[in-house]
Amino acid sequence: MVKFLRQQMEKAGCPVRDSFFRAVYCPPHRAAQGAFMRGKGVFVCSNYSVLQEQVDRVIIHELIHAFDDCRAKINWNNCAHHACSEIRAGHLSGDCHFKRELLRGFLKLRGQGQECVRRRVMESLSANPNCAGSVAKDSMEAVWDICYNDTKPFDRAP
Ligand SMILES: [Zn+2]
């Protein structure tokens, strides 16, 4: 998936070099295990993401943000823009498949995957001062259908 996303970034006009990825130490109490920063690339918190599987998931999540930033010139200060990319990253990265697997057999709730994405979107938006108060939830709900159903660059959610 990382290779595929790198190819798609290249096609979209934003080639990804090896130096795009960096392992960094992240201070405690951070919600995220990684970050994407325009012009800088993808950072992975090496003190939080230790297993290869975790590192892969963080990189895939952040590459979806990078892809969105490349194709849509996202305004990260706009809570709805940020929410849209978090919905897509949460949905398409498989962040929530893993949890669903774990929960399979314990919980048979319909929509478990979507609930997981919603929770993670809210966690990510809590770090954005432009999403304060009810803005985070309102923004997420406003863009949910469009962004959850937008699976580019995949034909459908992997
Ligand atoms: Zn994110």
PDB file of N, CA, C and O in Angstrom, residues 48-111:
ATOM      1  N   TYR A  48       6.620   5.765  19.839  1.00  0.00           N
ATOM      2  CA  TYR A  48       5.267   5.223  19.975  1.00  0.00           C
ATOM      3  C   TYR A  48       5.006   4.085  18.997  1.00  0.00           C
ATOM      4  O   TYR A  48       4.347   3.114  19.322  1.00  0.00           O
ATOM      5  N   SER A  49       5.490   4.262  17.766  1.00  0.00           N
ATOM      6  CA  SER A  49       5.291   3.234  16.754  1.00  0.00           C
ATOM      7  C   SER A  49       6.540   2.387  16.705  1.00  0.00           C
ATOM      8  O   SER A  49       7.555   2.799  16.159  1.00  0.00           O
ATOM      9  N   VAL A  50       6.462   1.228  17.316  1.00  0.00           N
ATOM     10  CA  VAL A  50       7.652   0.404  17.492  1.00  0.00           C
ATOM     11  C   VAL A  50       7.634  -0.793  16.535  1.00  0.00           C
ATOM     12  O   VAL A  50       8.623  -1.109  15.892  1.00  0.00           O
ATOM     13  N   LEU A  51       6.460  -1.428  16.427  1.00  0.00           N
ATOM     14  CA  LEU A  51       6.352  -2.603  15.569  1.00  0.00           C
ATOM     15  C   LEU A  51       6.223  -2.179  14.114  1.00  0.00           C
ATOM     16  O   LEU A  51       5.642  -1.136  13.810  1.00  0.00           O
ATOM     17  N   GLN A  52       6.742  -3.008  13.209  1.00  0.00           N
ATOM     18  CA  GLN A  52       6.662  -2.697  11.783  1.00  0.00           C
ATOM     19  C   GLN A  52       5.222  -2.428  11.355  1.00  0.00           C
ATOM     20  O   GLN A  52       4.938  -1.510  10.589  1.00  0.00           O
ATOM     21  N   GLU A  53       4.320  -3.241  11.871  1.00  0.00           N
ATOM     22  CA  GLU A  53       2.905  -3.097  11.541  1.00  0.00           C
ATOM     23  C   GLU A  53       2.365  -1.709  11.917  1.00  0.00           C
ATOM     24  O   GLU A  53       1.599  -1.098  11.176  1.00  0.00           O
ATOM     25  N   GLN A  54       2.793  -1.215  13.085  1.00  0.00           N
ATOM     26  CA  GLN A  54       2.365   0.122  13.522  1.00  0.00           C
ATOM     27  C   GLN A  54       2.972   1.191  12.614  1.00  0.00           C
ATOM     28  O   GLN A  54       2.296   2.146  12.220  1.00  0.00           O
ATOM     29  N   VAL A  55       4.240   1.016  12.290  1.00  0.00           N
ATOM     30  CA  VAL A  55       4.926   1.993  11.442  1.00  0.00           C
ATOM     31  C   VAL A  55       4.243   2.041  10.073  1.00  0.00           C
ATOM     32  O   VAL A  55       3.969   3.116   9.541  1.00  0.00           O
ATOM     33  N   ASP A  56       3.934   0.871   9.514  1.00  0.00           N
ATOM     34  CA  ASP A  56       3.259   0.809   8.216  1.00  0.00           C
ATOM     35  C   ASP A  56       1.950   1.571   8.263  1.00  0.00           C
ATOM     36  O   ASP A  56       1.629   2.355   7.374  1.00  0.00           O
ATOM     37  N   ARG A  57       1.172   1.326   9.327  1.00  0.00           N
ATOM     38  CA  ARG A  57      -0.152   1.937   9.426  1.00  0.00           C
ATOM     39  C   ARG A  57      -0.050   3.456   9.532  1.00  0.00           C
ATOM     40  O   ARG A  57      -0.818   4.183   8.916  1.00  0.00           O
ATOM     41  N   VAL A  58       0.923   3.922  10.321  1.00  0.00           N
ATOM     42  CA  VAL A  58       1.106   5.372  10.472  1.00  0.00           C
ATOM     43  C   VAL A  58       1.508   5.977   9.129  1.00  0.00           C
ATOM     44  O   VAL A  58       0.970   7.009   8.708  1.00  0.00           O
ATOM     45  N   ILE A  59       2.422   5.320   8.424  1.00  0.00           N
ATOM     46  CA  ILE A  59       2.891   5.858   7.143  1.00  0.00           C
ATOM     47  C   ILE A  59       1.742   5.897   6.134  1.00  0.00           C
ATOM     48  O   ILE A  59       1.573   6.886   5.412  1.00  0.00           O
ATOM     49  N   ILE A  60       0.929   4.852   6.096  1.00  0.00           N
ATOM     50  CA  ILE A  60      -0.196   4.829   5.160  1.00  0.00           C
ATOM     51  C   ILE A  60      -1.177   5.951   5.499  1.00  0.00           C
ATOM     52  O   ILE A  60      -1.616   6.702   4.619  1.00  0.00           O
ATOM     53  N   HIS A  61      -1.505   6.093   6.771  1.00  0.00           N
ATOM     54  CA  HIS A  61      -2.415   7.159   7.216  1.00  0.00           C
ATOM     55  C   HIS A  61      -1.882   8.535   6.783  1.00  0.00           C
ATOM     56  O   HIS A  61      -2.602   9.331   6.175  1.00  0.00           O
ATOM     57  N   GLU A  62      -0.610   8.770   7.065  1.00  0.00           N
ATOM     58  CA  GLU A  62      -0.053  10.095   6.764  1.00  0.00           C
ATOM     59  C   GLU A  62       0.095  10.310   5.258  1.00  0.00           C
ATOM     60  O   GLU A  62      -0.024  11.439   4.777  1.00  0.00           O
ATOM     61  N   LEU A  63       0.347   9.230   4.495  1.00  0.00           N
ATOM     62  CA  LEU A  63       0.449   9.375   3.033  1.00  0.00           C
ATOM     63  C   LEU A  63      -0.906   9.748   2.425  1.00  0.00           C
ATOM     64  O   LEU A  63      -0.954  10.427   1.393  1.00  0.00           O
ATOM     65  N   ILE A  64      -1.990   9.315   3.045  1.00  0.00           N
ATOM     66  CA  ILE A  64      -3.308   9.725   2.548  1.00  0.00           C
ATOM     67  C   ILE A  64      -3.490  11.224   2.779  1.00  0.00           C
ATOM     68  O   ILE A  64      -4.002  11.937   1.909  1.00  0.00           O
ATOM     69  N   HIS A  65      -3.029  11.736   3.922  1.00  0.00           N
ATOM     70  CA  HIS A  65      -3.045  13.193   4.124  1.00  0.00           C
ATOM     71  C   HIS A  65      -2.183  13.883   3.059  1.00  0.00           C
ATOM     72  O   HIS A  65      -2.569  14.922   2.512  1.00  0.00           O
ATOM     73  N   ALA A  66      -1.021  13.312   2.798  1.00  0.00           N
ATOM     74  CA  ALA A  66      -0.117  13.914   1.815  1.00  0.00           C
ATOM     75  C   ALA A  66      -0.754  13.910   0.427  1.00  0.00           C
ATOM     76  O   ALA A  66      -0.650  14.884  -0.328  1.00  0.00           O
ATOM     77  N   PHE A  67      -1.441  12.818   0.094  1.00  0.00           N
ATOM     78  CA  PHE A  67      -2.128  12.725  -1.199  1.00  0.00           C
ATOM     79  C   PHE A  67      -3.220  13.790  -1.284  1.00  0.00           C
ATOM     80  O   PHE A  67      -3.350  14.487  -2.301  1.00  0.00           O
ATOM     81  N   ASP A  68      -4.006  13.939  -0.226  1.00  0.00           N
ATOM     82  CA  ASP A  68      -5.061  14.959  -0.211  1.00  0.00           C
ATOM     83  C   ASP A  68      -4.462  16.349  -0.367  1.00  0.00           C
ATOM     84  O   ASP A  68      -4.987  17.186  -1.097  1.00  0.00           O
ATOM     85  N   ASP A  69      -3.363  16.577   0.329  1.00  0.00           N
ATOM     86  CA  ASP A  69      -2.721  17.884   0.267  1.00  0.00           C
ATOM     87  C   ASP A  69      -2.218  18.161  -1.141  1.00  0.00           C
ATOM     88  O   ASP A  69      -2.301  19.286  -1.633  1.00  0.00           O
ATOM     89  N   CYS A  70      -1.735  17.114  -1.810  1.00  0.00           N
ATOM     90  CA  CYS A  70      -1.208  17.253  -3.162  1.00  0.00           C
ATOM     91  C   CYS A  70      -2.321  17.567  -4.152  1.00  0.00           C
ATOM     92  O   CYS A  70      -2.217  18.464  -4.963  1.00  0.00           O
ATOM     93  N   ARG A  71      -3.425  16.837  -4.067  1.00  0.00           N
ATOM     94  CA  ARG A  71      -4.452  16.974  -5.105  1.00  0.00           C
ATOM     95  C   ARG A  71      -5.421  18.112  -4.812  1.00  0.00           C
ATOM     96  O   ARG A  71      -6.034  18.638  -5.724  1.00  0.00           O
ATOM     97  N   ALA A  72      -5.589  18.478  -3.532  1.00  0.00           N
ATOM     98  CA  ALA A  72      -6.675  19.406  -3.201  1.00  0.00           C
ATOM     99  C   ALA A  72      -6.231  20.701  -2.551  1.00  0.00           C
ATOM    100  O   ALA A  72      -7.073  21.519  -2.213  1.00  0.00           O
ATOM    101  N   LYS A  73      -4.933  20.904  -2.381  1.00  0.00           N
ATOM    102  CA  LYS A  73      -4.479  22.152  -1.736  1.00  0.00           C
ATOM    103  C   LYS A  73      -5.290  22.430  -0.479  1.00  0.00           C
ATOM    104  O   LYS A  73      -5.954  23.453  -0.328  1.00  0.00           O
ATOM    105  N   ILE A  74      -5.221  21.481   0.415  1.00  0.00           N
ATOM    106  CA  ILE A  74      -6.016  21.564   1.640  1.00  0.00           C
ATOM    107  C   ILE A  74      -5.606  22.752   2.500  1.00  0.00           C
ATOM    108  O   ILE A  74      -4.431  23.046   2.642  1.00  0.00           O
ATOM    109  N   ASN A  75      -6.616  23.415   3.053  1.00  0.00           N
ATOM    110  CA  ASN A  75      -6.358  24.440   4.054  1.00  0.00           C
ATOM    111  C   ASN A  75      -6.502  23.776   5.423  1.00  0.00           C
ATOM    112  O   ASN A  75      -7.607  23.574   5.917  1.00  0.00           O
ATOM    113  N   TRP A  76      -5.363  23.443   6.022  1.00  0.00           N
ATOM    114  CA  TRP A  76      -5.391  22.667   7.268  1.00  0.00           C
ATOM    115  C   TRP A  76      -5.940  23.487   8.430  1.00  0.00           C
ATOM    116  O   TRP A  76      -6.228  22.932   9.490  1.00  0.00           O
ATOM    117  N   ASN A  77      -6.047  24.795   8.241  1.00  0.00           N
ATOM    118  CA  ASN A  77      -6.655  25.627   9.288  1.00  0.00           C
ATOM    119  C   ASN A  77      -8.173  25.567   9.225  1.00  0.00           C
ATOM    120  O   ASN A  77      -8.852  26.026  10.147  1.00  0.00           O
ATOM    121  N   ASN A  78      -8.700  25.057   8.112  1.00  0.00           N
ATOM    122  CA  ASN A  78     -10.143  24.923   7.965  1.00  0.00           C
ATOM    123  C   ASN A  78     -10.552  23.570   8.539  1.00  0.00           C
ATOM    124  O   ASN A  78     -10.133  22.526   8.054  1.00  0.00           O
ATOM    125  N   CYS A  79     -11.373  23.613   9.569  1.00  0.00           N
ATOM    126  CA  CYS A  79     -11.693  22.373  10.286  1.00  0.00           C
ATOM    127  C   CYS A  79     -12.383  21.350   9.377  1.00  0.00           C
ATOM    128  O   CYS A  79     -12.138  20.154   9.496  1.00  0.00           O
ATOM    129  N   ALA A  80     -13.227  21.801   8.467  1.00  0.00           N
ATOM    130  CA  ALA A  80     -13.923  20.865   7.581  1.00  0.00           C
ATOM    131  C   ALA A  80     -12.944  20.195   6.616  1.00  0.00           C
ATOM    132  O   ALA A  80     -13.056  18.996   6.327  1.00  0.00           O
ATOM    133  N   HIS A  81     -11.963  20.947   6.120  1.00  0.00           N
ATOM    134  CA  HIS A  81     -10.935  20.351   5.247  1.00  0.00           C
ATOM    135  C   HIS A  81     -10.162  19.292   6.020  1.00  0.00           C
ATOM    136  O   HIS A  81      -9.940  18.179   5.541  1.00  0.00           O
ATOM    137  N   HIS A  82      -9.734  19.680   7.232  1.00  0.00           N
ATOM    138  CA  HIS A  82      -8.953  18.754   8.058  1.00  0.00           C
ATOM    139  C   HIS A  82      -9.793  17.504   8.366  1.00  0.00           C
ATOM    140  O   HIS A  82      -9.320  16.381   8.242  1.00  0.00           O
ATOM    141  N   ALA A  83     -11.066  17.726   8.719  1.00  0.00           N
ATOM    142  CA  ALA A  83     -11.953  16.603   9.054  1.00  0.00           C
ATOM    143  C   ALA A  83     -12.067  15.648   7.874  1.00  0.00           C
ATOM    144  O   ALA A  83     -12.015  14.424   8.034  1.00  0.00           O
ATOM    145  N   CYS A  84     -12.199  16.194   6.668  1.00  0.00           N
ATOM    146  CA  CYS A  84     -12.361  15.358   5.478  1.00  0.00           C
ATOM    147  C   CYS A  84     -11.154  14.450   5.295  1.00  0.00           C
ATOM    148  O   CYS A  84     -11.291  13.247   5.055  1.00  0.00           O
ATOM    149  N   SER A  85      -9.979  15.000   5.429  1.00  0.00           N
ATOM    150  CA  SER A  85      -8.780  14.192   5.238  1.00  0.00           C
ATOM    151  C   SER A  85      -8.627  13.156   6.355  1.00  0.00           C
ATOM    152  O   SER A  85      -8.167  12.033   6.107  1.00  0.00           O
ATOM    153  N   GLU A  86      -9.029  13.507   7.577  1.00  0.00           N
ATOM    154  CA  GLU A  86      -8.958  12.525   8.676  1.00  0.00           C
ATOM    155  C   GLU A  86      -9.955  11.385   8.447  1.00  0.00           C
ATOM    156  O   GLU A  86      -9.654  10.225   8.746  1.00  0.00           O
ATOM    157  N   ILE A  87     -11.137  11.709   7.930  1.00  0.00           N
ATOM    158  CA  ILE A  87     -12.134  10.667   7.642  1.00  0.00           C
ATOM    159  C   ILE A  87     -11.550   9.696   6.622  1.00  0.00           C
ATOM    160  O   ILE A  87     -11.592   8.473   6.784  1.00  0.00           O
ATOM    161  N   ARG A  88     -10.966  10.251   5.559  1.00  0.00           N
ATOM    162  CA  ARG A  88     -10.392   9.403   4.508  1.00  0.00           C
ATOM    163  C   ARG A  88      -9.207   8.589   5.021  1.00  0.00           C
ATOM    164  O   ARG A  88      -9.097   7.389   4.747  1.00  0.00           O
ATOM    165  N   ALA A  89      -8.342   9.244   5.777  1.00  0.00           N
ATOM    166  CA  ALA A  89      -7.164   8.535   6.289  1.00  0.00           C
ATOM    167  C   ALA A  89      -7.587   7.423   7.253  1.00  0.00           C
ATOM    168  O   ALA A  89      -7.045   6.318   7.223  1.00  0.00           O
ATOM    169  N   GLY A  90      -8.573   7.718   8.086  1.00  0.00           N
ATOM    170  CA  GLY A  90      -9.034   6.715   9.041  1.00  0.00           C
ATOM    171  C   GLY A  90      -9.713   5.548   8.348  1.00  0.00           C
ATOM    172  O   GLY A  90      -9.529   4.387   8.709  1.00  0.00           O
ATOM    173  N   HIS A  91     -10.490   5.874   7.310  1.00  0.00           N
ATOM    174  CA  HIS A  91     -11.237   4.848   6.591  1.00  0.00           C
ATOM    175  C   HIS A  91     -10.325   3.995   5.720  1.00  0.00           C
ATOM    176  O   HIS A  91     -10.387   2.765   5.731  1.00  0.00           O
ATOM    177  N   LEU A  92      -9.438   4.649   4.957  1.00  0.00           N
ATOM    178  CA  LEU A  92      -8.678   3.958   3.918  1.00  0.00           C
ATOM    179  C   LEU A  92      -7.395   3.310   4.425  1.00  0.00           C
ATOM    180  O   LEU A  92      -6.850   2.415   3.781  1.00  0.00           O
ATOM    181  N   SER A  93      -6.880   3.760   5.541  1.00  0.00           N
ATOM    182  CA  SER A  93      -5.585   3.261   6.022  1.00  0.00           C
ATOM    183  C   SER A  93      -5.709   1.900   6.687  1.00  0.00           C
ATOM    184  O   SER A  93      -4.708   1.232   6.909  1.00  0.00           O
ATOM    185  N   GLY A  94      -6.933   1.509   7.036  1.00  0.00           N
ATOM    186  CA  GLY A  94      -7.078   0.263   7.772  1.00  0.00           C
ATOM    187  C   GLY A  94      -6.880   0.450   9.263  1.00  0.00           C
ATOM    188  O   GLY A  94      -6.842  -0.509  10.017  1.00  0.00           O
ATOM    189  N   ASP A  95      -6.753   1.697   9.717  1.00  0.00           N
ATOM    190  CA  ASP A  95      -6.624   1.966  11.155  1.00  0.00           C
ATOM    191  C   ASP A  95      -7.696   1.217  11.930  1.00  0.00           C
ATOM    192  O   ASP A  95      -7.460   0.743  13.027  1.00  0.00           O
ATOM    193  N   CYS A  96      -8.858   1.147  11.325  1.00  0.00           N
ATOM    194  CA  CYS A  96      -9.992   0.590  12.052  1.00  0.00           C
ATOM    195  C   CYS A  96     -10.252  -0.882  11.712  1.00  0.00           C
ATOM    196  O   CYS A  96     -10.997  -1.537  12.413  1.00  0.00           O
ATOM    197  N   HIS A  97      -9.615  -1.397  10.681  1.00  0.00           N
ATOM    198  CA  HIS A  97      -9.772  -2.829  10.389  1.00  0.00           C
ATOM    199  C   HIS A  97      -9.204  -3.652  11.524  1.00  0.00           C
ATOM    200  O   HIS A  97      -9.781  -4.611  11.972  1.00  0.00           O
ATOM    201  N   PHE A  98      -8.021  -3.196  11.976  1.00  0.00           N
ATOM    202  CA  PHE A  98      -7.305  -3.926  13.007  1.00  0.00           C
ATOM    203  C   PHE A  98      -8.163  -4.064  14.260  1.00  0.00           C
ATOM    204  O   PHE A  98      -8.323  -5.136  14.807  1.00  0.00           O
ATOM    205  N   LYS A  99      -8.757  -2.939  14.651  1.00  0.00           N
ATOM    206  CA  LYS A  99      -9.597  -2.966  15.844  1.00  0.00           C
ATOM    207  C   LYS A  99     -10.825  -3.822  15.614  1.00  0.00           C
ATOM    208  O   LYS A  99     -11.272  -4.551  16.480  1.00  0.00           O
ATOM    209  N   ARG A 100     -11.342  -3.750  14.376  1.00  0.00           N
ATOM    210  CA  ARG A 100     -12.543  -4.532  14.087  1.00  0.00           C
ATOM    211  C   ARG A 100     -12.231  -6.026  14.173  1.00  0.00           C
ATOM    212  O   ARG A 100     -13.014  -6.807  14.674  1.00  0.00           O
ATOM    213  N   GLU A 101     -11.041  -6.370  13.702  1.00  0.00           N
ATOM    214  CA  GLU A 101     -10.607  -7.772  13.807  1.00  0.00           C
ATOM    215  C   GLU A 101     -10.579  -8.203  15.263  1.00  0.00           C
ATOM    216  O   GLU A 101     -11.066  -9.261  15.626  1.00  0.00           O
ATOM    217  N   LEU A 102      -9.986  -7.354  16.071  1.00  0.00           N
ATOM    218  CA  LEU A 102      -9.867  -7.668  17.489  1.00  0.00           C
ATOM    219  C   LEU A 102     -11.232  -7.844  18.126  1.00  0.00           C
ATOM    220  O   LEU A 102     -11.434  -8.683  18.995  1.00  0.00           O
ATOM    221  N   LEU A 103     -12.143  -7.005  17.679  1.00  0.00           N
ATOM    222  CA  LEU A 103     -13.462  -6.982  18.304  1.00  0.00           C
ATOM    223  C   LEU A 103     -14.385  -8.055  17.745  1.00  0.00           C
ATOM    224  O   LEU A 103     -15.413  -8.346  18.322  1.00  0.00           O
ATOM    225  N   ARG A 104     -13.979  -8.618  16.607  1.00  0.00           N
ATOM    226  CA  ARG A 104     -14.839  -9.610  15.983  1.00  0.00           C
ATOM    227  C   ARG A 104     -15.061 -10.772  16.949  1.00  0.00           C
ATOM    228  O   ARG A 104     -14.132 -11.297  17.529  1.00  0.00           O
ATOM    229  N   GLY A 105     -16.313 -11.154  17.113  1.00  0.00           N
ATOM    230  CA  GLY A 105     -16.560 -12.228  18.047  1.00  0.00           C
ATOM    231  C   GLY A 105     -16.971 -11.694  19.414  1.00  0.00           C
ATOM    232  O   GLY A 105     -17.642 -12.367  20.167  1.00  0.00           O
ATOM    233  N   PHE A 106     -16.560 -10.464  19.707  1.00  0.00           N
ATOM    234  CA  PHE A 106     -16.960  -9.858  20.971  1.00  0.00           C
ATOM    235  C   PHE A 106     -18.145  -8.922  20.734  1.00  0.00           C
ATOM    236  O   PHE A 106     -19.150  -8.979  21.409  1.00  0.00           O
ATOM    237  N   LEU A 107     -17.950  -8.072  19.737  1.00  0.00           N
ATOM    238  CA  LEU A 107     -18.984  -7.091  19.427  1.00  0.00           C
ATOM    239  C   LEU A 107     -19.490  -7.368  18.026  1.00  0.00           C
ATOM    240  O   LEU A 107     -18.705  -7.491  17.102  1.00  0.00           O
ATOM    241  N   LYS A 108     -20.764  -7.432  17.860  1.00  0.00           N
ATOM    242  CA  LYS A 108     -21.302  -7.643  16.525  1.00  0.00           C
ATOM    243  C   LYS A 108     -22.104  -6.433  16.076  1.00  0.00           C
ATOM    244  O   LYS A 108     -23.073  -6.537  15.358  1.00  0.00           O
ATOM    245  N   LEU A 109     -21.696  -5.287  16.557  1.00  0.00           N
ATOM    246  CA  LEU A 109     -22.425  -4.064  16.210  1.00  0.00           C
ATOM    247  C   LEU A 109     -22.189  -3.717  14.751  1.00  0.00           C
ATOM    248  O   LEU A 109     -21.058  -3.712  14.284  1.00  0.00           O
ATOM    249  N   ARG A 110     -23.246  -3.388  14.080  1.00  0.00           N
ATOM    250  CA  ARG A 110     -23.115  -2.855  12.734  1.00  0.00           C
ATOM    251  C   ARG A 110     -22.470  -1.481  12.810  1.00  0.00           C
ATOM    252  O   ARG A 110     -22.721  -0.735  13.735  1.00  0.00           O
ATOM    253  N   GLY A 111     -21.649  -1.199  11.824  1.00  0.00           N
ATOM    254  CA  GLY A 111     -21.074   0.136  11.784  1.00  0.00           C
ATOM    255  C   GLY A 111     -19.922   0.335  12.750  1.00  0.00           C
ATOM    256  O   GLY A 111     -19.492   1.448  12.994  1.00  0.00           O
TER     257      GLY A 111
END
